Structures are given as structure tokens and as C-alpha cells.
């Protein structure tokens, strides 16, 4: 019976893309530097950082409860590891390209969620053969009312 209830609960969730076009990347051209401590890169790692003034337009879901995730598509040059800190509104965390990670859970009480994020990036430097555009995005899972 519990398994049936869990399946029904998961089926009632709806996922929507969140508009982050009001966000501003503070230093969009990240300079990656060699870093021997990157996991899985055996001395070939590179690391860099950037800051983002994040603005998520959640007006369409005001008054609802939801879980917001940051997503990053798989990278053609191998896994990109990202860890971030926030100034408190959103959750800090980490993800690997091709995954999504929770950044907010709870009631949506405003038209926009704002925070400042510092993202630390790590990759295998020998697999990065050219500049890449990172396409982070956000999505929200809602339970049906």
C-alpha cells in the first residue's frame, strides 16, 4: 500500500522551467587555472569561479509549495563539477554536468527569488579543448493543489 501511495504522489508532481533571464553573471568569461586537486583528473584538473546575481521569476507559482533545482546539461568535454555558496536565500550545494540539484524547497511567497551565488567550477583540463558556454537553468517541481 505504501508503494502505491508513493507512486501516486510522484505522479502528481509537475515540472516547469523557471525564467532566470533577470539574472546577471558578474564575470562571464571564467579563466580556468590548473589545479592538481580536481577529483578524477589525476593532476590534469582545472578550476575557476564566477559570481551570479540570481533572479528567478516565480510569480506564476506564488502561493504554492515547490522545489527548485539548478540544472546543467552534460558537457561534451567530460564531467564538469560545480559547487556553490549563497548568501542565504537559496541552498548551497554541488552538481555534476548532466544532473540537477536542489536550491530551494518551500512556499513561493514572492514574485521572484533573489540571491547571489559564487560558483566554483572544476574539470579535466586535458578534455577542455576550447571555450565552452555553460547553460545553467532552473526548474520547479510543484505538487498539484
Short mmCIF file of N, CA and C in Angstrom, two decimals:
data_model
loop_
_atom_site.label_atom_id
_atom_site.label_comp_id
_atom_site.label_asym_id
_atom_site.label_seq_id
_atom_site.Cartn_x
_atom_site.Cartn_y
_atom_site.Cartn_z
N UNK A 1 0.82 -1.19 0.00
CA UNK A 1 0.00 0.00 0.00
C UNK A 1 0.87 1.26 0.00
N UNK A 2 1.95 1.25 0.79
CA UNK A 2 2.83 2.42 0.83
C UNK A 2 3.47 2.67 -0.53
N UNK A 3 3.82 1.61 -1.24
CA UNK A 3 4.43 1.77 -2.57
C UNK A 3 3.45 2.41 -3.53
N UNK A 4 2.18 2.06 -3.45
CA UNK A 4 1.17 2.66 -4.31
C UNK A 4 0.99 4.15 -3.99
N UNK A 5 1.00 4.49 -2.74
CA UNK A 5 0.86 5.88 -2.34
C UNK A 5 2.04 6.71 -2.83
N UNK A 6 3.26 6.17 -2.71
CA UNK A 6 4.44 6.89 -3.18
C UNK A 6 4.39 7.09 -4.69
N UNK A 7 3.97 6.10 -5.42
CA UNK A 7 3.87 6.22 -6.87
C UNK A 7 2.84 7.28 -7.25
N UNK A 8 1.73 7.32 -6.55
CA UNK A 8 0.70 8.31 -6.85
C UNK A 8 1.19 9.72 -6.52
N UNK A 9 1.94 9.86 -5.45
CA UNK A 9 2.48 11.17 -5.09
C UNK A 9 3.47 11.65 -6.13
N UNK A 10 4.36 10.80 -6.58
CA UNK A 10 5.34 11.19 -7.58
C UNK A 10 4.66 11.57 -8.89
N UNK A 11 3.60 10.89 -9.24
CA UNK A 11 2.92 11.16 -10.50
C UNK A 11 2.18 12.49 -10.46
N UNK A 12 1.86 13.00 -9.27
CA UNK A 12 1.10 14.24 -9.19
C UNK A 12 1.98 15.49 -9.28
N UNK A 13 3.29 15.32 -9.26
CA UNK A 13 4.19 16.47 -9.35
C UNK A 13 4.29 16.95 -10.79
N UNK A 14 4.39 18.26 -10.95
CA UNK A 14 4.55 18.86 -12.28
C UNK A 14 5.86 19.64 -12.30
N UNK A 15 6.62 19.52 -13.37
CA UNK A 15 7.90 20.22 -13.51
C UNK A 15 7.77 21.31 -14.56
N UNK A 16 8.28 22.51 -14.22
CA UNK A 16 8.22 23.67 -15.12
C UNK A 16 9.58 24.35 -15.16
N UNK A 17 9.93 24.91 -16.28
CA UNK A 17 11.16 25.70 -16.40
C UNK A 17 10.93 27.05 -15.70
N UNK A 18 11.94 27.54 -14.99
CA UNK A 18 11.87 28.81 -14.29
C UNK A 18 12.66 29.85 -15.08
N UNK A 19 12.05 31.01 -15.29
CA UNK A 19 12.68 32.10 -16.03
C UNK A 19 13.77 32.74 -15.16
N UNK A 20 15.01 32.65 -15.61
CA UNK A 20 16.12 33.27 -14.89
C UNK A 20 16.76 34.39 -15.72
N UNK A 21 16.01 34.93 -16.68
CA UNK A 21 16.55 35.96 -17.58
C UNK A 21 16.90 37.26 -16.86
N UNK A 22 16.39 37.45 -15.65
CA UNK A 22 16.73 38.64 -14.87
C UNK A 22 18.03 38.49 -14.09
N UNK A 23 18.69 37.35 -14.23
CA UNK A 23 19.97 37.11 -13.54
C UNK A 23 21.11 37.79 -14.28
N UNK A 24 22.17 38.08 -13.54
CA UNK A 24 23.34 38.71 -14.15
C UNK A 24 24.60 37.97 -13.71
N UNK A 25 25.36 37.50 -14.70
CA UNK A 25 26.66 36.88 -14.43
C UNK A 25 27.68 38.00 -14.28
N UNK A 26 28.35 38.04 -13.15
CA UNK A 26 29.25 39.15 -12.84
C UNK A 26 30.56 39.08 -13.62
N UNK A 27 31.06 37.90 -13.89
CA UNK A 27 32.32 37.73 -14.64
C UNK A 27 32.11 36.58 -15.63
N UNK A 28 31.48 36.85 -16.77
CA UNK A 28 31.05 35.78 -17.67
C UNK A 28 32.18 35.00 -18.35
N UNK A 29 33.37 35.55 -18.46
CA UNK A 29 34.49 34.84 -19.09
C UNK A 29 35.40 34.28 -18.01
N UNK A 30 35.12 33.06 -17.59
CA UNK A 30 35.85 32.43 -16.49
C UNK A 30 37.22 31.97 -16.98
N UNK A 31 38.25 32.37 -16.29
CA UNK A 31 39.61 31.91 -16.58
C UNK A 31 39.87 30.66 -15.74
N UNK A 32 39.99 29.53 -16.40
CA UNK A 32 40.27 28.28 -15.70
C UNK A 32 41.78 28.18 -15.48
N UNK A 33 42.18 27.72 -14.30
CA UNK A 33 43.59 27.59 -13.95
C UNK A 33 43.87 26.13 -13.57
N UNK A 34 45.10 25.71 -13.83
CA UNK A 34 45.48 24.34 -13.48
C UNK A 34 45.36 24.14 -11.99
N UNK A 35 44.82 22.99 -11.60
CA UNK A 35 44.60 22.66 -10.19
C UNK A 35 44.76 21.15 -10.04
N UNK A 36 45.83 20.73 -9.39
CA UNK A 36 46.12 19.30 -9.24
C UNK A 36 45.14 18.59 -8.31
N UNK A 37 44.30 19.31 -7.60
CA UNK A 37 43.40 18.70 -6.62
C UNK A 37 42.01 18.39 -7.16
N UNK A 38 41.78 18.50 -8.45
CA UNK A 38 40.46 18.21 -9.01
C UNK A 38 40.24 16.70 -8.98
N UNK A 39 39.17 16.22 -8.31
CA UNK A 39 38.91 14.79 -8.25
C UNK A 39 38.72 14.18 -9.63
N UNK A 40 39.34 13.02 -9.85
CA UNK A 40 39.16 12.29 -11.10
C UNK A 40 39.98 12.79 -12.26
N UNK A 41 40.77 13.84 -12.09
CA UNK A 41 41.54 14.39 -13.20
C UNK A 41 43.03 14.06 -13.11
N UNK A 42 43.47 13.38 -12.06
CA UNK A 42 44.84 12.92 -11.88
C UNK A 42 45.89 13.95 -12.30
N UNK A 43 45.87 15.10 -11.67
CA UNK A 43 46.87 16.12 -11.94
C UNK A 43 46.61 16.95 -13.18
N UNK A 44 45.50 16.73 -13.86
CA UNK A 44 45.17 17.47 -15.09
C UNK A 44 44.01 18.42 -14.87
N UNK A 45 43.61 18.61 -13.64
CA UNK A 45 42.41 19.40 -13.35
C UNK A 45 42.59 20.89 -13.58
N UNK A 46 41.48 21.53 -13.89
CA UNK A 46 41.43 22.99 -13.96
C UNK A 46 40.26 23.46 -13.11
N UNK A 47 40.39 24.66 -12.59
CA UNK A 47 39.34 25.21 -11.72
C UNK A 47 39.17 26.69 -12.02
N UNK A 48 37.97 27.17 -11.79
CA UNK A 48 37.65 28.57 -11.96
C UNK A 48 36.44 28.92 -11.13
N UNK A 49 36.10 30.19 -11.08
CA UNK A 49 34.96 30.63 -10.27
C UNK A 49 34.25 31.79 -10.95
N UNK A 50 32.98 31.91 -10.64
CA UNK A 50 32.20 33.04 -11.12
C UNK A 50 31.13 33.37 -10.11
N UNK A 51 30.61 34.59 -10.20
CA UNK A 51 29.53 35.03 -9.32
C UNK A 51 28.33 35.41 -10.16
N UNK A 52 27.16 35.11 -9.62
CA UNK A 52 25.91 35.38 -10.32
C UNK A 52 24.95 36.07 -9.37
N UNK A 53 24.39 37.19 -9.81
CA UNK A 53 23.27 37.82 -9.11
C UNK A 53 22.02 37.15 -9.69
N UNK A 54 21.49 36.20 -8.95
CA UNK A 54 20.42 35.35 -9.46
C UNK A 54 19.05 35.95 -9.18
N UNK A 55 18.20 35.95 -10.19
CA UNK A 55 16.81 36.37 -10.04
C UNK A 55 15.94 35.35 -10.76
N UNK A 56 15.16 34.61 -9.99
CA UNK A 56 14.26 33.60 -10.54
C UNK A 56 12.83 34.13 -10.50
N UNK A 57 12.20 34.21 -11.65
CA UNK A 57 10.82 34.69 -11.75
C UNK A 57 9.89 33.54 -11.43
N UNK A 58 9.31 33.57 -10.23
CA UNK A 58 8.42 32.51 -9.77
C UNK A 58 7.00 33.02 -9.56
N UNK A 59 6.67 34.16 -10.16
CA UNK A 59 5.36 34.78 -9.97
C UNK A 59 4.21 33.83 -10.32
N UNK A 60 4.39 33.00 -11.32
CA UNK A 60 3.33 32.09 -11.75
C UNK A 60 2.98 31.06 -10.68
N UNK A 61 3.87 30.84 -9.72
CA UNK A 61 3.64 29.81 -8.71
C UNK A 61 3.51 30.41 -7.30
N UNK A 62 3.31 31.72 -7.23
CA UNK A 62 3.16 32.38 -5.92
C UNK A 62 1.99 31.74 -5.17
N UNK A 63 2.21 31.48 -3.89
CA UNK A 63 1.19 30.86 -3.07
C UNK A 63 1.22 29.33 -3.09
N UNK A 64 2.11 28.76 -3.86
CA UNK A 64 2.24 27.30 -3.95
C UNK A 64 3.52 26.86 -3.25
N UNK A 65 3.62 25.58 -3.01
CA UNK A 65 4.85 24.99 -2.49
C UNK A 65 5.60 24.33 -3.63
N UNK A 66 6.91 24.46 -3.62
CA UNK A 66 7.68 23.86 -4.69
C UNK A 66 9.12 23.59 -4.31
N UNK A 67 9.78 22.87 -5.18
CA UNK A 67 11.20 22.57 -5.06
C UNK A 67 11.87 23.05 -6.34
N UNK A 68 12.85 23.93 -6.21
CA UNK A 68 13.54 24.49 -7.37
C UNK A 68 14.92 23.84 -7.47
N UNK A 69 15.25 23.45 -8.69
CA UNK A 69 16.51 22.77 -8.98
C UNK A 69 17.34 23.56 -9.97
N UNK A 70 18.66 23.54 -9.79
CA UNK A 70 19.59 24.06 -10.79
C UNK A 70 19.97 22.88 -11.67
N UNK A 71 20.02 23.10 -12.98
CA UNK A 71 20.41 22.04 -13.91
C UNK A 71 21.59 22.52 -14.76
N UNK A 72 22.37 21.56 -15.21
CA UNK A 72 23.48 21.83 -16.12
C UNK A 72 23.57 20.64 -17.06
N UNK A 73 23.38 20.86 -18.37
CA UNK A 73 23.45 19.74 -19.32
C UNK A 73 24.82 19.06 -19.29
N UNK A 74 24.84 17.82 -19.76
CA UNK A 74 26.11 17.10 -19.88
C UNK A 74 27.06 17.89 -20.76
N UNK A 75 28.33 17.85 -20.42
CA UNK A 75 29.35 18.60 -21.16
C UNK A 75 30.02 17.70 -22.19
N UNK A 76 30.23 18.20 -23.42
CA UNK A 76 30.88 17.38 -24.43
C UNK A 76 32.34 17.06 -24.10
N UNK A 77 32.93 17.82 -23.18
CA UNK A 77 34.33 17.58 -22.82
C UNK A 77 34.47 16.84 -21.50
N UNK A 78 33.43 16.12 -21.10
CA UNK A 78 33.50 15.35 -19.87
C UNK A 78 32.83 16.06 -18.72
N UNK A 79 32.82 15.40 -17.57
CA UNK A 79 32.11 15.95 -16.42
C UNK A 79 32.69 17.28 -15.95
N UNK A 80 31.80 18.19 -15.68
CA UNK A 80 32.13 19.47 -15.07
C UNK A 80 31.50 19.45 -13.68
N UNK A 81 32.31 19.67 -12.66
CA UNK A 81 31.82 19.68 -11.29
C UNK A 81 31.62 21.12 -10.85
N UNK A 82 30.48 21.37 -10.23
CA UNK A 82 30.14 22.72 -9.79
C UNK A 82 29.72 22.66 -8.32
N UNK A 83 30.30 23.54 -7.52
CA UNK A 83 29.87 23.71 -6.14
C UNK A 83 29.56 25.19 -5.97
N UNK A 84 28.56 25.51 -5.16
CA UNK A 84 28.21 26.92 -4.99
C UNK A 84 27.85 27.22 -3.55
N UNK A 85 28.06 28.49 -3.22
CA UNK A 85 27.62 29.03 -1.95
C UNK A 85 26.63 30.14 -2.28
N UNK A 86 25.82 30.49 -1.29
CA UNK A 86 24.80 31.51 -1.48
C UNK A 86 24.90 32.52 -0.35
N UNK A 87 24.07 33.54 -0.42
CA UNK A 87 24.01 34.49 0.69
C UNK A 87 22.81 34.21 1.58
N UNK A 88 22.25 33.01 1.48
CA UNK A 88 21.26 32.59 2.44
C UNK A 88 19.86 32.33 1.95
N UNK A 89 19.42 32.92 0.88
CA UNK A 89 18.05 32.70 0.40
C UNK A 89 17.91 31.29 -0.20
N UNK A 90 18.89 30.89 -1.00
CA UNK A 90 18.87 29.58 -1.63
C UNK A 90 19.84 28.65 -0.90
N UNK A 91 19.73 27.37 -1.20
CA UNK A 91 20.59 26.37 -0.57
C UNK A 91 21.93 26.28 -1.29
N UNK A 92 23.02 26.16 -0.54
CA UNK A 92 24.30 25.86 -1.18
C UNK A 92 24.28 24.42 -1.65
N UNK A 93 25.19 24.07 -2.54
CA UNK A 93 25.20 22.68 -3.00
C UNK A 93 26.25 22.41 -4.04
N UNK A 94 26.07 21.27 -4.73
CA UNK A 94 27.00 20.86 -5.77
C UNK A 94 26.28 19.98 -6.77
N UNK A 95 26.80 19.97 -7.99
CA UNK A 95 26.27 19.07 -9.01
C UNK A 95 27.35 18.78 -10.03
N UNK A 96 27.10 17.75 -10.82
CA UNK A 96 27.96 17.38 -11.94
C UNK A 96 27.14 17.59 -13.19
N UNK A 97 27.79 18.08 -14.26
CA UNK A 97 27.05 18.31 -15.51
C UNK A 97 26.24 17.07 -15.88
N UNK A 98 25.03 17.30 -16.36
CA UNK A 98 24.11 16.22 -16.67
C UNK A 98 23.14 15.92 -15.54
N UNK A 99 23.28 16.61 -14.43
CA UNK A 99 22.42 16.38 -13.27
C UNK A 99 21.65 17.65 -12.91
N UNK A 100 20.84 17.53 -11.87
CA UNK A 100 20.18 18.69 -11.29
C UNK A 100 20.33 18.61 -9.78
N UNK A 101 20.29 19.77 -9.12
CA UNK A 101 20.47 19.81 -7.67
C UNK A 101 19.49 20.80 -7.06
N UNK A 102 18.98 20.45 -5.89
CA UNK A 102 18.01 21.27 -5.18
C UNK A 102 18.64 22.57 -4.71
N UNK A 103 17.98 23.71 -4.99
CA UNK A 103 18.44 25.01 -4.49
C UNK A 103 17.40 25.70 -3.61
N UNK A 104 16.15 25.22 -3.64
CA UNK A 104 15.10 25.83 -2.81
C UNK A 104 13.98 24.82 -2.63
N UNK A 105 13.42 24.78 -1.43
CA UNK A 105 12.25 23.96 -1.15
C UNK A 105 11.38 24.71 -0.16
N UNK A 106 10.10 24.87 -0.50
CA UNK A 106 9.20 25.54 0.41
C UNK A 106 8.15 26.36 -0.31
N UNK A 107 7.49 27.23 0.45
CA UNK A 107 6.44 28.06 -0.15
C UNK A 107 7.02 29.15 -1.04
N UNK A 108 6.30 29.45 -2.11
CA UNK A 108 6.67 30.55 -3.01
C UNK A 108 5.83 31.74 -2.56
N UNK A 109 6.45 32.68 -1.85
CA UNK A 109 5.72 33.79 -1.28
C UNK A 109 5.94 35.13 -1.97
N UNK A 110 6.81 35.15 -2.97
CA UNK A 110 7.13 36.39 -3.68
C UNK A 110 7.11 36.12 -5.17
N UNK A 111 7.16 37.20 -5.95
CA UNK A 111 7.20 37.05 -7.40
C UNK A 111 8.56 36.62 -7.91
N UNK A 112 9.61 36.86 -7.13
CA UNK A 112 10.96 36.50 -7.55
C UNK A 112 11.78 36.03 -6.35
N UNK A 113 12.63 35.05 -6.59
CA UNK A 113 13.62 34.64 -5.60
C UNK A 113 14.95 35.23 -6.05
N UNK A 114 15.63 35.91 -5.13
CA UNK A 114 16.91 36.55 -5.45
C UNK A 114 17.98 36.07 -4.48
N UNK A 115 19.17 35.90 -5.01
CA UNK A 115 20.32 35.55 -4.19
C UNK A 115 21.58 35.82 -5.00
N UNK A 116 22.68 35.82 -4.33
CA UNK A 116 23.98 35.96 -5.00
C UNK A 116 24.72 34.65 -4.80
N UNK A 117 25.14 34.03 -5.90
CA UNK A 117 25.82 32.75 -5.86
C UNK A 117 27.27 32.90 -6.28
N UNK A 118 28.13 32.18 -5.60
CA UNK A 118 29.52 32.01 -6.05
C UNK A 118 29.63 30.56 -6.49
N UNK A 119 29.95 30.36 -7.76
CA UNK A 119 30.08 29.02 -8.32
C UNK A 119 31.55 28.70 -8.53
N UNK A 120 31.98 27.56 -7.99
CA UNK A 120 33.33 27.06 -8.19
C UNK A 120 33.26 25.90 -9.16
N UNK A 121 34.00 25.99 -10.26
CA UNK A 121 33.95 25.01 -11.34
C UNK A 121 35.24 24.20 -11.36
N UNK A 122 35.11 22.89 -11.64
CA UNK A 122 36.27 22.02 -11.79
C UNK A 122 36.04 21.09 -12.97
N UNK A 123 37.11 20.84 -13.73
CA UNK A 123 37.01 19.94 -14.89
C UNK A 123 38.38 19.32 -15.16
N UNK A 124 38.39 18.35 -16.06
CA UNK A 124 39.62 17.74 -16.54
C UNK A 124 40.18 18.64 -17.63
N UNK A 125 41.30 19.30 -17.37
CA UNK A 125 41.87 20.27 -18.30
C UNK A 125 42.30 19.69 -19.62
N UNK A 126 42.64 18.42 -19.67
CA UNK A 126 43.05 17.83 -20.95
C UNK A 126 41.87 17.53 -21.86
N UNK A 127 40.68 17.54 -21.31
CA UNK A 127 39.49 17.29 -22.13
C UNK A 127 38.84 18.59 -22.60
N UNK A 128 39.26 19.71 -22.01
CA UNK A 128 38.75 21.02 -22.45
C UNK A 128 39.62 21.51 -23.59
N UNK A 129 39.13 21.44 -24.81
CA UNK A 129 39.96 21.83 -25.94
C UNK A 129 39.56 23.19 -26.53
N UNK A 130 38.50 23.79 -25.99
CA UNK A 130 38.05 25.09 -26.50
C UNK A 130 37.16 25.74 -25.45
N UNK A 131 36.87 27.01 -25.66
CA UNK A 131 35.96 27.71 -24.75
C UNK A 131 34.57 27.09 -24.85
N UNK A 132 33.88 27.02 -23.74
CA UNK A 132 32.53 26.46 -23.72
C UNK A 132 31.58 27.42 -23.04
N UNK A 133 30.36 27.39 -23.49
CA UNK A 133 29.30 28.16 -22.85
C UNK A 133 28.58 27.24 -21.88
N UNK A 134 28.46 27.69 -20.64
CA UNK A 134 27.73 26.92 -19.64
C UNK A 134 26.28 27.36 -19.66
N UNK A 135 25.38 26.43 -19.76
CA UNK A 135 23.95 26.77 -19.85
C UNK A 135 23.21 26.22 -18.63
N UNK A 136 23.47 26.85 -17.49
CA UNK A 136 22.71 26.51 -16.29
C UNK A 136 21.26 26.92 -16.53
N UNK A 137 20.35 26.18 -15.96
CA UNK A 137 18.95 26.58 -15.99
C UNK A 137 18.31 26.12 -14.69
N UNK A 138 17.06 26.50 -14.51
CA UNK A 138 16.36 26.18 -13.27
C UNK A 138 14.99 25.62 -13.61
N UNK A 139 14.53 24.69 -12.78
CA UNK A 139 13.20 24.13 -12.96
C UNK A 139 12.56 23.94 -11.60
N UNK A 140 11.24 23.97 -11.60
CA UNK A 140 10.50 23.84 -10.35
C UNK A 140 9.58 22.64 -10.44
N UNK A 141 9.55 21.86 -9.38
CA UNK A 141 8.61 20.75 -9.24
C UNK A 141 7.52 21.22 -8.27
N UNK A 142 6.29 21.11 -8.71
CA UNK A 142 5.14 21.50 -7.89
C UNK A 142 4.25 20.30 -7.64
N UNK A 143 3.66 20.26 -6.47
CA UNK A 143 2.61 19.28 -6.22
C UNK A 143 1.30 19.89 -6.66
N UNK A 144 0.46 19.10 -7.23
CA UNK A 144 -0.85 19.60 -7.66
C UNK A 144 -1.62 20.07 -6.43
N UNK A 145 -2.37 21.17 -6.55
CA UNK A 145 -3.10 21.70 -5.39
C UNK A 145 -4.18 20.77 -4.90
#
